[in-house]
């Protein structure tokens, strides 16, 4: 059994099944396009599992409640801001929505932008959410990551997401379902932003019975999308939490 790994130079290699924490273990590679030109790739790692952001590993434990994923944008020569920059971006950002059937807390909605309502902008790549750009170390919190020490990554932009749903938020008799759609945004200082390509991923926890509750998460894999789905566009359009002016003109 082998796993694929992606070096920071975007060359591929094959290693044994032993986990090498320093490497980016690739689950899916999605092209990022603008006006039929490929600007780079959006790389989704293999999923790992954790118990309420602790005890993370690539093999799910019986008490696992969530998954983890690192998502990297690697721009090519057409996409690099300092090179061809075909889309005339000033910056790349990550905008993610979350859809779930779990019990909702406070002002949460079934489908919403996956960022704190206190943010000025709706993007995931902002403090205190876990992210990085260029040559960077992965987040210092390793309890919900499948490595002991933060390895170094090198990508145009990266986010590190470790969602989970505890049994307390499950609806009795129903499987817990969580789905994300993660898109690259071309942010421009002097004109409107453009949402580029995306990846859709998620997981579920099977309901077993009233005594046992829910099983460990099952990751559903990642689907590449050339453009944001109608559900994504509707979710962003209906969101009123963020005073970010450009989003109203995203098409």
Coordinates of C-alpha atoms in Angstrom, one line a residue:
X1 CA 0.0 0.0 0.0
X2 CA 1.3 3.4 -0.9
X3 CA 0.3 7.0 -0.4
X4 CA 0.9 10.0 -2.7
X5 CA 2.9 13.0 -1.4
X6 CA 3.3 16.4 -2.9
X7 CA 6.6 18.2 -2.5
X8 CA 6.7 22.0 -2.3
X9 CA 8.0 22.0 -5.9
X10 CA 4.8 20.2 -7.0
X11 CA 6.6 17.1 -8.0
X12 CA 5.0 13.8 -7.0
X13 CA 6.5 10.8 -5.2
X14 CA 5.4 7.5 -3.8
X15 CA 6.2 6.4 -0.2
X16 CA 5.4 3.4 2.0
X17 CA 2.4 3.4 4.2
X18 CA 4.4 4.7 7.1
X19 CA 3.3 8.2 7.9
X20 CA 6.0 10.8 7.3
X21 CA 4.7 13.9 9.1
X22 CA 6.9 16.3 7.2
X23 CA 5.2 15.5 3.9
X24 CA 1.9 16.8 2.6
X25 CA -0.3 13.7 2.1
X26 CA -2.4 14.4 -0.9
X27 CA -6.1 13.4 -1.1
X28 CA -7.2 15.4 -4.1
X29 CA -5.7 17.9 -6.6
X30 CA -8.2 20.4 -8.2
X31 CA -7.3 22.9 -11.0
X32 CA -7.9 26.6 -10.3
X33 CA -9.0 28.4 -13.4
X34 CA -9.9 31.9 -14.6
X35 CA -11.5 32.5 -18.0
X36 CA -10.4 29.0 -19.1
X37 CA -6.8 29.5 -18.0
X38 CA -5.3 27.4 -15.3
X39 CA -3.7 29.5 -12.6
X40 CA -2.6 26.7 -10.3
X41 CA -4.0 23.9 -8.2
X42 CA -5.9 23.6 -5.0
X43 CA -4.6 20.6 -3.0
X44 CA -6.7 18.9 -0.4
X45 CA -4.8 16.6 2.0
X46 CA -5.8 13.2 3.1
X47 CA -8.2 13.5 6.0
X48 CA -7.2 12.7 9.5
X49 CA -9.4 12.1 12.6
X50 CA -9.5 13.6 16.1
X51 CA -11.6 13.5 19.2
X52 CA -12.9 17.1 19.9
X53 CA -9.5 18.5 18.6
X54 CA -7.4 16.0 20.5
X55 CA -5.8 12.5 19.8
X56 CA -5.4 13.2 16.1
X57 CA -4.3 10.3 13.7
X58 CA -4.9 9.2 10.2
X59 CA -6.8 6.1 11.5
X60 CA -10.1 7.0 13.3
X61 CA -10.4 6.0 17.0
X62 CA -13.6 4.8 18.4
X63 CA -14.1 8.1 20.2
X64 CA -13.3 10.3 17.2
X65 CA -15.8 13.2 16.6
X66 CA -14.3 15.1 13.7
X67 CA -11.8 15.2 10.8
X68 CA -8.9 17.4 9.8
X69 CA -7.7 18.7 6.5
X70 CA -5.0 21.0 5.2
X71 CA -5.9 22.8 2.0
X72 CA -3.2 24.5 -0.2
X73 CA -3.3 26.8 -3.2
X74 CA -0.2 26.4 -5.4
X75 CA -0.2 29.1 -8.1
X76 CA 1.7 28.5 -11.3
X77 CA 3.4 31.1 -13.5
X78 CA 0.1 32.3 -14.9
X79 CA -1.3 32.6 -11.4
X80 CA 1.6 34.0 -9.4
X81 CA 1.0 37.6 -8.5
X82 CA 4.6 38.6 -9.3
X83 CA 4.7 36.8 -12.6
X84 CA 1.9 36.7 -15.3
X85 CA -1.0 37.2 -12.9
X86 CA -3.5 36.6 -15.6
X87 CA -6.5 37.3 -13.3
X88 CA -4.9 40.6 -12.1
X89 CA -5.3 39.7 -8.4
X90 CA -3.8 41.7 -5.6
X91 CA -4.1 38.8 -3.2
X92 CA -5.6 35.2 -3.0
X93 CA -8.0 34.4 -0.3
X94 CA -9.9 31.3 0.9
X95 CA -13.7 31.5 1.4
X96 CA -15.5 28.5 2.8
X97 CA -19.1 27.6 3.5
X98 CA -20.4 25.0 5.9
X99 CA -23.7 23.1 5.6
X100 CA -24.8 20.7 8.4
X101 CA -27.9 19.0 9.8
X102 CA -26.7 19.1 13.5
X103 CA -28.3 21.1 16.2
X104 CA -27.6 24.8 15.7
X105 CA -26.4 27.1 18.4
X106 CA -27.3 30.8 18.8
X107 CA -27.6 32.5 15.4
X108 CA -26.1 29.6 13.4
X109 CA -27.8 28.6 10.2
X110 CA -27.9 25.3 8.4
X111 CA -25.7 26.8 5.7
X112 CA -23.4 29.7 6.4
X113 CA -20.0 31.2 5.6
X114 CA -17.5 29.3 7.8
X115 CA -15.9 32.3 9.6
X116 CA -16.6 34.1 12.9
X117 CA -19.3 36.7 12.6
X118 CA -16.9 39.2 14.3
X119 CA -14.7 39.2 11.2
X120 CA -14.7 42.3 8.9
X121 CA -14.1 40.0 5.9
X122 CA -15.5 36.6 5.4
X123 CA -12.3 34.8 4.5
X124 CA -10.9 31.7 6.4
X125 CA -7.2 32.8 6.0
X126 CA -7.3 35.3 8.9
X127 CA -6.4 35.2 12.6
X128 CA -7.4 33.4 14.8
X129 CA -8.3 30.7 12.2
X130 CA -5.4 28.5 11.3
X131 CA -3.7 29.4 8.0
X132 CA -0.3 30.2 6.4
X133 CA 1.2 31.7 3.2
X134 CA 4.5 31.2 1.5
X135 CA 7.1 29.2 3.4
X136 CA 5.4 28.7 6.8
X137 CA 5.2 26.4 9.7
X138 CA 1.9 24.6 10.3
X139 CA -0.1 25.8 13.3
X140 CA 1.5 25.5 16.7
X141 CA -1.5 23.5 18.1
X142 CA -0.6 19.9 17.3
X143 CA -3.3 18.2 19.4
X144 CA -5.7 18.1 16.5
X145 CA -3.0 17.4 13.9
X146 CA -1.4 14.0 12.9
X147 CA 2.1 15.2 13.7
X148 CA 4.1 15.8 16.9
X149 CA 6.0 18.9 15.8
X150 CA 4.7 21.5 13.3
X151 CA 6.3 20.7 9.9
X152 CA 7.2 23.4 7.4
X153 CA 5.0 24.0 4.3
X154 CA 5.5 26.1 1.2
X155 CA 2.4 27.1 -0.7
X156 CA 0.8 30.3 -2.1
X157 CA -1.9 30.1 0.6
X158 CA -3.0 27.4 3.0
X159 CA -5.7 26.8 5.6
X160 CA -5.9 24.1 8.3
X161 CA -9.4 23.0 9.3
X162 CA -10.3 20.6 12.1
X163 CA -14.1 20.6 12.4
X164 CA -16.0 18.2 14.7
X165 CA -19.5 17.5 16.0
X166 CA -19.9 16.2 19.5
X167 CA -22.7 13.8 20.4
X168 CA -24.5 16.6 22.3
X169 CA -25.2 18.3 19.0
X170 CA -26.5 15.3 17.1
X171 CA -30.2 14.8 16.5
X172 CA -31.4 11.4 17.9
X173 CA -32.2 9.0 15.2
X174 CA -30.3 10.9 12.5
X175 CA -26.8 10.6 11.1
X176 CA -24.7 13.7 11.6
X177 CA -23.8 15.3 8.2
X178 CA -21.3 18.1 7.6
X179 CA -20.2 19.5 4.2
X180 CA -17.8 22.2 3.2
X181 CA -17.2 24.0 0.0
X182 CA -13.8 25.7 -0.1
X183 CA -13.1 28.3 -2.9
X184 CA -10.2 30.4 -4.0
X185 CA -11.0 34.1 -4.2
X186 CA -9.0 36.5 -6.4
X187 CA -9.1 39.7 -4.4
X188 CA -8.5 43.0 -6.2
X189 CA -7.8 46.4 -4.7
X190 CA -9.3 48.5 -7.5
X191 CA -12.1 46.3 -8.9
X192 CA -14.4 43.6 -7.8
X193 CA -13.2 40.2 -6.5
X194 CA -13.8 37.0 -8.4
X195 CA -14.5 33.6 -6.9
X196 CA -12.4 31.0 -8.8
X197 CA -12.4 27.2 -8.5
X198 CA -13.5 25.2 -5.4
X199 CA -13.5 21.8 -3.7
X200 CA -16.4 20.2 -1.9
X201 CA -15.7 17.9 1.0
X202 CA -17.4 16.6 4.2
X203 CA -18.0 13.8 6.6
X204 CA -20.8 12.0 8.4
X205 CA -21.3 10.2 11.7
X206 CA -23.7 7.3 11.6
X207 CA -26.3 7.1 14.3
X208 CA -26.1 3.7 16.0
X209 CA -28.7 3.7 18.8
X210 CA -29.8 5.6 21.9
X211 CA -27.3 3.9 24.1
X212 CA -24.2 4.1 21.8
X213 CA -24.9 7.4 20.1
X214 CA -22.9 8.1 16.9
X215 CA -20.0 6.3 15.3
X216 CA -16.7 7.8 14.4
X217 CA -16.6 10.1 11.4
X218 CA -16.6 8.8 7.8
X219 CA -14.8 11.1 5.4
X220 CA -16.7 11.5 2.1
X221 CA -13.7 12.6 0.0
X222 CA -13.3 15.8 -2.1
X223 CA -15.0 16.8 -5.3
X224 CA -13.4 19.4 -7.6
X225 CA -15.6 22.2 -8.9
X226 CA -14.6 24.5 -11.7
X227 CA -16.7 27.3 -10.2
X228 CA -18.8 27.7 -7.0
X229 CA -22.0 25.7 -6.8
X230 CA -25.4 27.4 -6.9
X231 CA -25.7 26.4 -3.2
X232 CA -22.5 28.2 -2.4
X233 CA -23.5 31.3 -4.3
X234 CA -26.8 31.4 -2.6
X235 CA -25.3 31.0 0.9
X236 CA -22.8 33.8 0.3
X237 CA -25.4 36.1 -1.2
X238 CA -27.8 35.6 1.7
X239 CA -25.2 36.2 4.4
X240 CA -25.5 39.5 6.2
X241 CA -22.8 39.0 8.9
X242 CA -19.9 40.6 7.1
X243 CA -19.5 44.3 6.1
X244 CA -17.3 43.3 3.2
X245 CA -18.3 45.4 0.2
X246 CA -17.0 43.4 -2.7
X247 CA -18.9 40.2 -2.0
X248 CA -22.3 41.7 -3.1
X249 CA -20.9 41.8 -6.6
X250 CA -19.5 38.3 -6.8
X251 CA -21.1 36.4 -9.7

